[in-house]
CSV table of C-alpha atoms in Angstrom, one decimal:
chain,number,residue,atom,x,y,z
A,1,MET,CA,-3.3,29.8,-2.8
A,2,LEU,CA,-6.1,28.8,-0.5
A,3,GLN,CA,-9.1,26.7,-1.4
A,4,LEU,CA,-12.1,28.1,0.3
A,5,THR,CA,-15.8,27.3,0.1
A,6,HIS,CA,-18.8,29.5,0.7
A,7,LYS,CA,-22.2,27.9,1.3
A,8,ILE,CA,-25.2,30.1,0.3
A,9,GLU,CA,-28.9,29.4,0.3
A,10,LEU,CA,-30.6,29.5,-3.1
A,11,GLN,CA,-34.1,30.7,-4.1
A,12,PRO,CA,-34.8,28.6,-7.2
A,13,ASN,CA,-38.1,28.6,-9.0
A,14,ASN,CA,-40.1,25.5,-9.8
A,15,LYS,CA,-38.2,24.8,-13.1
A,16,ALA,CA,-34.9,25.0,-11.3
A,17,GLN,CA,-36.1,22.8,-8.5
A,18,THR,CA,-37.2,20.1,-11.0
A,19,HIS,CA,-33.9,20.4,-12.7
A,20,PHE,CA,-32.0,19.9,-9.5
A,21,LYS,CA,-34.0,16.9,-8.5
A,22,LYS,CA,-33.2,15.3,-11.9
A,23,ALA,CA,-29.5,15.9,-11.4
A,24,PHE,CA,-29.8,14.4,-7.9
A,25,GLY,CA,-31.2,11.2,-9.4
A,26,CYS,CA,-28.6,11.1,-12.2
A,27,ALA,CA,-25.8,11.4,-9.7
A,28,ARG,CA,-27.3,8.7,-7.6
A,29,LEU,CA,-27.7,6.4,-10.6
A,30,ALA,CA,-24.1,6.9,-11.7
A,31,TYR,CA,-22.7,6.1,-8.2
A,32,ASN,CA,-24.9,3.0,-7.8
A,33,TRP,CA,-24.1,1.8,-11.3
A,34,GLY,CA,-20.4,2.1,-10.7
A,35,LEU,CA,-20.5,0.4,-7.3
A,36,ALA,CA,-22.6,-2.5,-8.8
A,37,LYS,CA,-20.1,-2.9,-11.7
A,38,TRP,CA,-17.1,-2.8,-9.3
A,39,LYS,CA,-18.6,-5.6,-7.2
A,40,GLU,CA,-19.4,-7.6,-10.4
A,41,ASN,CA,-15.9,-7.2,-11.7
A,42,TYR,CA,-14.4,-8.3,-8.4
A,43,GLN,CA,-16.5,-11.5,-8.4
A,44,LYS,CA,-15.1,-12.2,-11.9
A,45,GLY,CA,-11.6,-11.5,-10.8
A,46,ILE,CA,-11.3,-8.3,-12.8
A,47,LYS,CA,-9.5,-5.3,-11.2
A,48,SER,CA,-11.6,-2.1,-11.4
A,49,ASN,CA,-10.8,1.6,-11.3
A,50,HIS,CA,-13.0,4.6,-11.5
A,51,PHE,CA,-11.6,5.9,-14.8
A,52,ALA,CA,-12.5,2.7,-16.7
A,53,LEU,CA,-15.9,2.6,-15.1
A,54,LYS,CA,-16.7,6.2,-16.0
A,55,LYS,CA,-15.6,5.5,-19.6
A,56,GLU,CA,-17.8,2.4,-19.8
A,57,PHE,CA,-20.8,4.3,-18.3
A,58,ASN,CA,-20.3,7.2,-20.8
A,59,ALA,CA,-20.5,4.6,-23.7
A,60,LEU,CA,-23.8,3.4,-22.4
A,61,LYS,CA,-25.5,6.7,-21.7
A,62,LYS,CA,-26.8,7.4,-25.1
A,63,THR,CA,-28.6,4.0,-25.5
A,64,HIS,CA,-29.5,3.0,-21.9
A,65,TYR,CA,-29.7,6.3,-20.0
A,66,PRO,CA,-30.5,9.1,-22.5
A,67,PHE,CA,-32.2,11.2,-19.8
A,68,VAL,CA,-28.8,12.1,-18.2
A,69,TYR,CA,-28.2,14.5,-21.1
A,70,GLU,CA,-30.8,16.8,-19.6
A,71,VAL,CA,-28.4,17.8,-16.8
A,72,SER,CA,-24.8,18.7,-16.5
A,73,LYS,CA,-22.2,16.2,-17.5
A,74,TYR,CA,-20.5,16.6,-14.1
A,75,ALA,CA,-23.6,15.2,-12.4
A,76,THR,CA,-22.7,11.7,-13.7
A,77,ALA,CA,-18.9,12.2,-13.8
A,78,GLN,CA,-18.2,13.3,-10.2
A,79,PRO,CA,-19.8,10.3,-8.5
A,80,PHE,CA,-17.1,8.1,-9.9
A,81,ASN,CA,-14.5,10.2,-8.2
A,82,HIS,CA,-16.5,9.9,-5.0
A,83,LEU,CA,-16.6,6.1,-5.5
A,84,ASN,CA,-12.9,6.0,-5.9
A,85,LEU,CA,-12.5,7.9,-2.6
A,86,ALA,CA,-14.9,5.5,-0.9
A,87,PHE,CA,-12.8,2.5,-2.0
A,88,GLN,CA,-9.6,4.2,-0.9
A,89,LYS,CA,-11.0,4.7,2.5
A,90,PHE,CA,-12.2,1.1,2.6
A,91,PHE,CA,-8.7,-0.3,1.7
A,92,LYS,CA,-7.1,2.0,4.3
A,93,ASP,CA,-9.6,1.0,7.0
A,94,LEU,CA,-9.1,-2.7,6.1
A,95,LYS,CA,-5.4,-2.4,7.1
A,96,LEU,CA,-6.6,-1.1,10.5
A,97,GLY,CA,-9.1,-4.0,11.0
A,98,LYS,CA,-12.2,-1.9,10.1
A,99,VAL,CA,-14.8,-2.7,7.5
A,100,SER,CA,-16.3,0.3,5.7
A,101,TYR,CA,-17.3,-1.1,2.3
A,102,PRO,CA,-19.2,1.5,0.2
A,103,ARG,CA,-23.0,1.3,0.3
A,104,PHE,CA,-25.5,2.0,-2.4
A,105,LYS,CA,-27.2,5.4,-2.2
A,106,ARG,CA,-31.0,5.3,-1.8
A,107,LYS,CA,-33.5,7.9,-2.7
A,108,ARG,CA,-34.4,10.1,0.2
A,109,GLU,CA,-37.2,12.7,0.3
A,110,TYR,CA,-36.0,16.3,0.4
A,111,GLN,CA,-32.3,15.3,0.2
A,112,GLY,CA,-29.7,15.1,-2.6
A,113,SER,CA,-26.6,16.7,-4.1
A,114,PHE,CA,-24.7,17.0,-7.3
A,115,TYR,CA,-21.5,18.8,-8.5
A,116,ILE,CA,-21.0,21.3,-11.3
A,117,GLY,CA,-17.6,22.2,-12.7
A,118,GLY,CA,-16.3,25.8,-12.7
A,119,ASP,CA,-16.5,26.0,-16.5
A,120,GLN,CA,-20.3,25.6,-16.4
A,121,ILE,CA,-21.2,28.1,-13.7
A,122,LYS,CA,-21.1,31.8,-13.5
A,123,ILE,CA,-21.6,34.2,-10.6
A,124,ILE,CA,-23.6,37.3,-11.7
A,125,GLN,CA,-23.1,40.2,-9.3
A,126,GLY,CA,-26.0,42.4,-8.5
A,127,SER,CA,-26.4,45.5,-6.4
A,128,THR,CA,-27.6,43.8,-3.3
A,129,LYS,CA,-27.5,40.1,-4.2
A,130,ASP,CA,-25.6,37.7,-6.5
A,131,TYR,CA,-27.1,35.3,-8.9
A,132,LEU,CA,-26.0,31.8,-9.9
A,133,LYS,CA,-26.1,30.9,-13.6
A,134,ILE,CA,-25.9,27.3,-14.8
A,135,PRO,CA,-26.7,25.8,-18.2
A,136,ASN,CA,-30.3,25.3,-19.3
A,137,LEU,CA,-31.7,27.4,-16.4
A,138,PRO,CA,-32.3,31.1,-15.9
A,139,LYS,CA,-30.2,32.9,-13.2
A,140,ILE,CA,-31.0,31.8,-9.7
A,141,LYS,CA,-31.1,34.3,-6.8
A,142,MET,CA,-28.7,33.7,-3.9
A,143,THR,CA,-29.6,34.9,-0.5
A,144,GLU,CA,-26.2,36.6,0.1
A,145,LYS,CA,-23.2,37.8,-1.9
A,146,LEU,CA,-20.2,35.6,-2.5
A,147,ARG,CA,-17.7,36.4,0.2
A,148,PHE,CA,-14.4,35.4,-1.5
A,149,LYS,CA,-12.8,36.9,-4.6
A,150,GLY,CA,-10.9,34.4,-6.8
A,151,LYS,CA,-11.2,31.7,-9.4
A,152,VAL,CA,-14.3,29.5,-9.1
A,153,ASN,CA,-13.3,25.9,-9.3
A,154,GLY,CA,-16.8,24.4,-9.0
A,155,ALA,CA,-20.0,24.2,-7.0
A,156,THR,CA,-22.0,21.6,-5.2
A,157,ILE,CA,-25.8,22.0,-5.0
A,158,THR,CA,-27.6,20.3,-2.2
A,159,GLN,CA,-31.1,20.0,-0.8
A,160,LYS,CA,-32.0,19.8,2.9
A,161,GLY,CA,-35.6,19.8,3.7
A,162,ASP,CA,-37.4,22.3,1.5
A,163,LYS,CA,-34.2,24.5,1.1
A,164,PHE,CA,-31.5,24.4,-1.6
A,165,TYR,CA,-27.9,25.4,-1.1
A,166,VAL,CA,-24.9,26.0,-3.3
A,167,SER,CA,-21.3,25.5,-2.0
A,168,ILE,CA,-19.0,27.5,-4.2
A,169,GLN,CA,-15.3,26.4,-4.1
A,170,THR,CA,-12.8,29.2,-4.9
A,171,ASN,CA,-9.1,29.6,-5.2
A,172,THR,CA,-8.0,32.8,-3.3
A,173,THR,CA,-4.9,34.3,-1.9
A,174,GLN,CA,-3.8,34.6,1.7
A,175,GLU,CA,-4.1,38.4,1.4
A,176,GLU,CA,-7.8,38.1,0.3
A,177,PHE,CA,-8.5,35.7,3.2
A,178,ASN,CA,-7.0,38.1,5.7
A,179,ARG,CA,-9.1,40.9,4.3
A,180,THR,CA,-12.3,39.1,5.4
A,181,HIS,CA,-10.8,37.1,8.3
A,182,LYS,CA,-8.6,39.4,10.3
A,183,PRO,CA,-6.4,37.5,12.9
A,184,ILE,CA,-5.5,39.2,16.1
A,185,ALA,CA,-1.7,39.7,16.5
A,186,ASN,CA,-0.5,38.2,19.8
A,187,ASN,CA,1.6,35.4,21.2
A,188,HIS,CA,-0.9,33.9,23.6
A,189,THR,CA,-1.1,30.2,24.4
A,190,LEU,CA,-4.4,28.6,25.4
A,191,GLY,CA,-5.0,25.2,26.8
A,192,ILE,CA,-8.4,23.7,25.8
A,193,ASP,CA,-10.0,20.8,27.7
A,194,THR,CA,-13.1,19.5,25.9
A,195,GLY,CA,-15.9,17.7,27.6
A,196,ILE,CA,-19.7,17.2,28.0
A,197,LYS,CA,-20.7,19.4,31.0
A,198,ALA,CA,-18.5,22.3,29.9
A,199,PHE,CA,-17.7,21.9,26.2
A,200,ALA,CA,-14.5,23.8,26.4
A,201,SER,CA,-12.5,24.8,29.5
A,202,LEU,CA,-9.8,27.3,28.7
A,203,SER,CA,-6.6,27.8,30.7
A,204,ASN,CA,-7.5,31.5,31.2
A,205,GLY,CA,-10.4,30.5,33.4
A,206,LEU,CA,-13.3,30.7,30.9
A,207,GLN,CA,-15.7,27.8,30.3
A,208,ILE,CA,-17.9,27.6,27.2
A,209,PHE,CA,-21.1,25.6,27.2
A,210,ALA,CA,-22.5,23.8,24.1
A,211,PRO,CA,-26.2,24.3,23.2
A,212,LYS,CA,-26.9,20.5,23.0
A,213,PRO,CA,-29.7,20.8,20.5
A,214,LEU,CA,-30.3,17.0,20.3
A,215,ASN,CA,-30.9,16.8,24.1
A,216,ARG,CA,-33.3,19.8,24.0
A,217,LEU,CA,-35.3,18.5,21.0
A,218,ALA,CA,-35.2,14.8,21.7
A,219,ARG,CA,-38.9,14.5,22.6
A,220,ARG,CA,-40.1,16.3,19.5
A,221,LEU,CA,-37.7,14.2,17.4
A,222,LYS,CA,-39.2,11.0,18.8
A,223,ARG,CA,-42.7,12.2,18.2
A,224,LEU,CA,-42.1,13.1,14.6
A,225,SER,CA,-40.3,9.9,13.9
A,226,ARG,CA,-43.2,7.9,15.3
A,227,GLN,CA,-45.7,9.8,13.3
A,228,LEU,CA,-43.7,9.2,10.1
A,229,SER,CA,-43.4,5.5,10.7
A,230,LYS,CA,-47.2,5.2,10.8
A,231,LYS,CA,-47.8,6.9,7.4
A,232,ARG,CA,-48.3,4.8,4.2
A,233,HIS,CA,-45.3,4.6,1.8
A,234,SER,CA,-43.8,2.3,-0.7
A,235,LYS,CA,-41.8,-0.5,0.9
A,236,THR,CA,-40.4,-1.7,-2.4
A,237,LYS,CA,-40.0,-0.2,-5.9
A,238,ASN,CA,-42.6,-2.2,-7.8
A,239,ASP,CA,-45.4,-2.8,-5.3
A,240,GLY,CA,-47.8,-0.3,-6.9
A,241,ILE,CA,-48.1,1.8,-3.7
A,242,LYS,CA,-47.4,5.5,-4.0
A,243,LYS,CA,-46.2,7.6,-1.1
A,244,SER,CA,-49.1,9.4,0.4
A,245,ALA,CA,-49.2,13.2,0.8
A,246,ASN,CA,-49.3,12.8,4.5
A,247,PHE,CA,-46.2,10.7,4.4
A,248,LEU,CA,-44.4,13.4,2.4
A,249,LYS,CA,-45.5,16.1,4.8
A,250,ALA,CA,-44.4,14.1,7.9
A,251,SER,CA,-41.1,13.4,6.2
A,252,LEU,CA,-40.5,17.1,5.5
A,253,ARG,CA,-41.3,18.0,9.2
A,254,LEU,CA,-38.8,15.4,10.4
A,255,ASN,CA,-36.2,16.5,7.9
A,256,ARG,CA,-36.6,20.2,9.0
A,257,LEU,CA,-36.0,19.2,12.6
A,258,HIS,CA,-32.9,17.2,11.8
A,259,THR,CA,-31.6,20.2,9.8
A,260,ARG,CA,-32.4,22.5,12.7
A,261,ILE,CA,-30.4,20.3,15.1
A,262,ALA,CA,-27.4,20.0,12.8
A,263,ASN,CA,-27.4,23.8,12.0
A,264,THR,CA,-27.5,24.7,15.7
A,265,ARG,CA,-24.6,22.5,16.5
A,266,ASN,CA,-22.5,23.6,13.4
A,267,ASN,CA,-23.2,27.2,14.1
A,268,PHE,CA,-21.8,26.9,17.7
A,269,LEU,CA,-18.8,24.9,16.6
A,270,HIS,CA,-17.9,27.3,13.8
A,271,LYS,CA,-18.2,30.4,15.9
A,272,LEU,CA,-16.2,29.0,18.8
A,273,SER,CA,-13.4,27.5,16.7
A,274,THR,CA,-13.1,30.8,14.8
A,275,ALA,CA,-12.9,32.9,17.9
A,276,LEU,CA,-10.3,30.7,19.5
A,277,VAL,CA,-7.9,30.6,16.5
A,278,ARG,CA,-8.3,34.4,16.2
A,279,HIS,CA,-7.3,35.1,19.8
A,280,ALA,CA,-4.5,32.6,20.4
A,281,LYS,CA,-1.3,31.8,18.5
A,282,THR,CA,-0.9,28.4,20.1
A,283,LEU,CA,-3.7,26.0,21.1
A,284,CYS,CA,-3.0,23.0,23.4
A,285,LEU,CA,-5.4,20.1,23.3
A,286,GLU,CA,-5.7,16.4,24.0
A,287,SER,CA,-5.5,13.6,21.4
A,288,LEU,CA,-9.0,12.1,22.1
A,289,LYS,CA,-10.1,8.9,20.4
A,290,VAL,CA,-13.8,9.9,20.1
A,291,LYS,CA,-14.8,6.6,18.4
A,292,ASN,CA,-13.6,4.6,21.4
A,293,MET,CA,-15.4,7.0,23.7
A,294,LEU,CA,-18.7,6.5,21.8
A,295,LYS,CA,-18.6,2.8,22.7
A,296,ASN,CA,-19.7,3.9,26.2
A,297,SER,CA,-23.5,3.6,25.8
A,298,LYS,CA,-24.1,5.9,28.7
A,299,LEU,CA,-22.1,8.8,27.2
A,300,ALA,CA,-22.6,8.1,23.4
A,301,LYS,CA,-25.6,10.3,22.9
A,302,ALA,CA,-24.2,13.2,24.9
A,303,LEU,CA,-20.9,13.0,23.1
A,304,SER,CA,-22.6,12.9,19.7
A,305,ASP,CA,-24.6,16.0,20.7
A,306,VAL,CA,-21.6,18.1,21.4
A,307,SER,CA,-19.5,16.7,18.5
A,308,ILE,CA,-16.0,17.0,19.8
A,309,SER,CA,-14.6,15.3,16.7
A,310,ALA,CA,-16.1,17.9,14.4
A,311,PHE,CA,-14.7,20.7,16.6
A,312,ASN,CA,-11.2,19.3,16.3
A,313,THR,CA,-11.5,19.1,12.5
A,314,LEU,CA,-12.6,22.7,12.3
A,315,LEU,CA,-9.8,23.9,14.6
A,316,GLU,CA,-7.2,22.0,12.4
A,317,TYR,CA,-8.0,23.6,9.1
A,318,LYS,CA,-8.8,27.1,10.5
A,319,ALA,CA,-5.5,27.1,12.3
A,320,LYS,CA,-3.7,26.6,8.9
A,321,TYR,CA,-5.6,29.5,7.3
A,322,TYR,CA,-4.8,31.8,10.3
A,323,GLY,CA,-1.2,30.6,10.6
A,324,ARG,CA,-1.8,29.3,14.1
A,325,LYS,CA,-0.2,26.2,15.8
A,326,ILE,CA,-2.0,23.3,17.4
A,327,LEU,CA,-0.2,21.1,19.9
A,328,ARG,CA,-1.7,17.8,21.1
A,329,ALA,CA,-0.9,15.8,24.1
A,330,ASP,CA,-0.6,12.0,24.0
A,331,ALA,CA,-3.9,10.1,24.3
A,332,PHE,CA,-2.7,8.6,27.6
A,333,TYR,CA,-1.4,11.8,29.2
A,334,PRO,CA,-3.3,12.2,32.6
A,335,SER,CA,-4.2,15.8,32.2
A,336,SER,CA,-7.2,15.6,34.6
A,337,LYS,CA,-5.5,13.4,37.2
A,338,THR,CA,-2.3,15.6,37.5
A,339,CYS,CA,-2.2,18.5,39.9
A,340,SER,CA,-1.5,21.8,38.1
A,341,SER,CA,0.2,23.2,41.2
A,342,CYS,CA,2.6,20.5,42.4
A,343,GLY,CA,2.5,17.8,39.7
A,344,ASN,CA,1.1,15.1,41.9
A,345,LYS,CA,-0.9,12.4,40.1
A,346,LYS,CA,-4.2,11.4,41.7
A,347,ALA,CA,-4.8,7.9,40.4
A,348,ASP,CA,-8.3,7.4,42.0
A,349,LEU,CA,-9.9,10.4,40.3
A,350,THR,CA,-13.3,9.5,38.8
A,351,LEU,CA,-15.7,11.2,36.4
A,352,ASN,CA,-18.0,12.1,39.3
A,353,ASP,CA,-15.2,14.2,40.8
A,354,ARG,CA,-15.8,17.6,39.2
A,355,VAL,CA,-13.5,19.4,41.7
A,356,TYR,CA,-9.8,18.4,41.9
A,357,LYS,CA,-8.5,18.3,45.5
A,358,CYS,CA,-4.8,17.6,45.8
A,359,GLY,CA,-3.8,15.5,48.8
A,360,VAL,CA,-0.2,16.7,48.7
A,361,CYS,CA,-0.3,20.5,48.3
A,362,GLY,CA,-4.0,21.0,49.3
A,363,VAL,CA,-5.0,22.9,46.2
A,364,VAL,CA,-8.7,22.9,45.3
A,365,VAL,CA,-9.5,23.7,41.7
A,366,ASP,CA,-12.1,22.9,39.0
A,367,ARG,CA,-11.3,19.6,37.3
A,368,ASP,CA,-11.5,20.8,33.7
A,369,PHE,CA,-9.7,24.0,34.4
A,370,ASN,CA,-6.9,22.0,36.0
A,371,ALA,CA,-6.7,19.8,32.9
A,372,SER,CA,-6.4,22.8,30.5
A,373,VAL,CA,-3.5,24.3,32.6
A,374,ASN,CA,-1.7,20.9,32.6
A,375,LEU,CA,-2.0,20.7,28.8
A,376,VAL,CA,-0.2,24.0,28.4
A,377,ARG,CA,2.5,23.1,30.9
A,378,HIS,CA,3.0,19.7,29.3
A,379,LEU,CA,3.2,20.8,25.7
A,380,VAL,CA,5.0,24.1,25.9
A,381,SER,CA,7.0,23.5,29.1
A,382,GLY,CA,5.8,26.6,30.9
A,383,VAL,CA,3.0,28.4,32.6
A,384,PRO,CA,0.0,29.5,30.6
A,385,THR,CA,0.3,32.9,29.0
A,386,GLU,CA,-1.9,35.4,30.9
A,387,LEU,CA,-4.1,37.5,28.7
A,388,THR,CA,-3.9,41.2,29.2
A,389,PRO,CA,-7.0,43.1,30.2
A,390,ALA,CA,-7.4,44.4,26.7
A,391,ASP,CA,-7.0,40.9,25.2
A,392,MET,CA,-9.4,39.4,27.7
A,393,THR,CA,-12.0,42.1,26.9
A,394,ALA,CA,-11.6,41.5,23.1
A,395,LEU,CA,-12.1,37.7,23.6
A,396,LEU,CA,-15.2,38.2,25.8
A,397,SER,CA,-16.6,40.7,23.4
A,398,ASP,CA,-16.1,38.2,20.5
A,399,PHE,CA,-17.9,35.5,22.5
A,400,ALA,CA,-20.7,37.8,23.4
A,401,LYS,CA,-21.1,39.0,19.8
A,402,ASN,CA,-21.5,35.4,18.7
A,403,GLY,CA,-23.9,34.5,21.5
A,404,LEU,CA,-21.7,31.9,23.1
A,405,VAL,CA,-22.7,30.9,26.7
A,406,THR,CA,-19.8,31.0,29.1
A,407,SER,CA,-18.8,31.4,32.8
A,408,MET,CA,-15.7,32.1,34.8
A,409,VAL,CA,-14.1,29.4,36.9
A,410,GLU,CA,-13.3,30.1,40.6
A,411,THR,CA,-11.3,27.8,42.8
A,412,GLY,CA,-13.4,24.9,44.0
A,413,ILE,CA,-16.7,26.5,42.8
A,414,GLN,CA,-18.9,25.4,39.9
A,415,GLN,CA,-20.7,28.4,38.6
A,416,LYS,CA,-23.9,28.3,36.6
A,417,PRO,CA,-23.5,29.2,32.9
A,418,GLN,CA,-24.7,32.6,31.8
A,419,SER,CA,-24.8,34.6,28.7
A,420,LEU,CA,-21.9,37.0,28.2
A,421,LYS,CA,-24.4,39.7,27.2
A,422,PHE,CA,-25.1,40.0,30.9
A,423,PHE,CA,-21.6,39.2,32.1
A,424,SER,CA,-19.6,42.0,33.7
A,425,ILE,CA,-16.2,42.2,32.1
A,426,ASP,CA,-15.0,44.7,34.7
A,427,ARG,CA,-15.7,42.3,37.5
A,428,ILE,CA,-13.6,39.6,35.8
A,429,LEU,CA,-10.6,41.9,35.1
């Protein structure tokens, strides 16, 4: 069985929106109460666990927090599971010398989330759209139909900006997954070298370029952040100052822009990762330590904008669903400094050298393309599998359909990126 999640935008009325915001507050209250109690018990020398804390909170609900009964019981139960996961991560990081102690959640305008168990939700199928039914509310219209068939385990309702979403978790079979996600049968091996200038350089000569939404919208983001900082809002909880209408409007504009940047980046990463796992049976990549790379202040913003770490995460779980294999080279393997023709290592190669020129065999080749070929040869002990004209056409067609910007690498030449919608496949093949 596979556990899949489908995220769908909701169209709730005012009553449903008010109910959601109450649930957001109750979930935040339960989490903060549990964290405060955990810290208090630690100072007293008492060992805590999330089961005991949840039991203690449930005993206090009727007298201290009666308003939590207005929403689902899961809204105040699931935060204790999240708190347990946060402390597990803290103890695990502590062994590695990192400090990631859980923090209190604070109220944010136009943001929030809460969980509902599968026994309290129902998907009502309509002719064109599906509806979500939860207790104490009329059915809520969803903007699209649920993609997967199977048992619904639960759902998480979130708010981003002025939009509400539901993420529905379902148990489904591999056959049902293959019905909606058809893998392409082949034995091809692709080397993938990720970077900033060209996000992904493939061993078949293709380079895919990221949209870089943060870089494109940086000036607007600064302007909206500056406008928000000048609006009047409450600095503390009991100072008697209400958040002004202009502050709320400015906050919504900034939140919308952050959502737009995140959606643009995630859309690109999902489309690219899906296309790659569909068209290759084995993927060869580097074992990059992105956290260490982010310590470079000159590259941190550009690295965050392309989000290499998220791309690797998407590839990992999608490869399992499609039955693909991912091989990773050691973090210290010199894929860029090694000649893909003769194997000579060029120790003085710098980041400014975008074209690899071998001093032994004289080969001149694109630096990133050279690295992708080396990854295949190092991990599978052979030359990269050449795609047939039909397979290459299918891959290019998939890229073009998803609007991915790409170019073809030629020896020693850096081409300008262009859309595959205007790219001649016949010229490549």
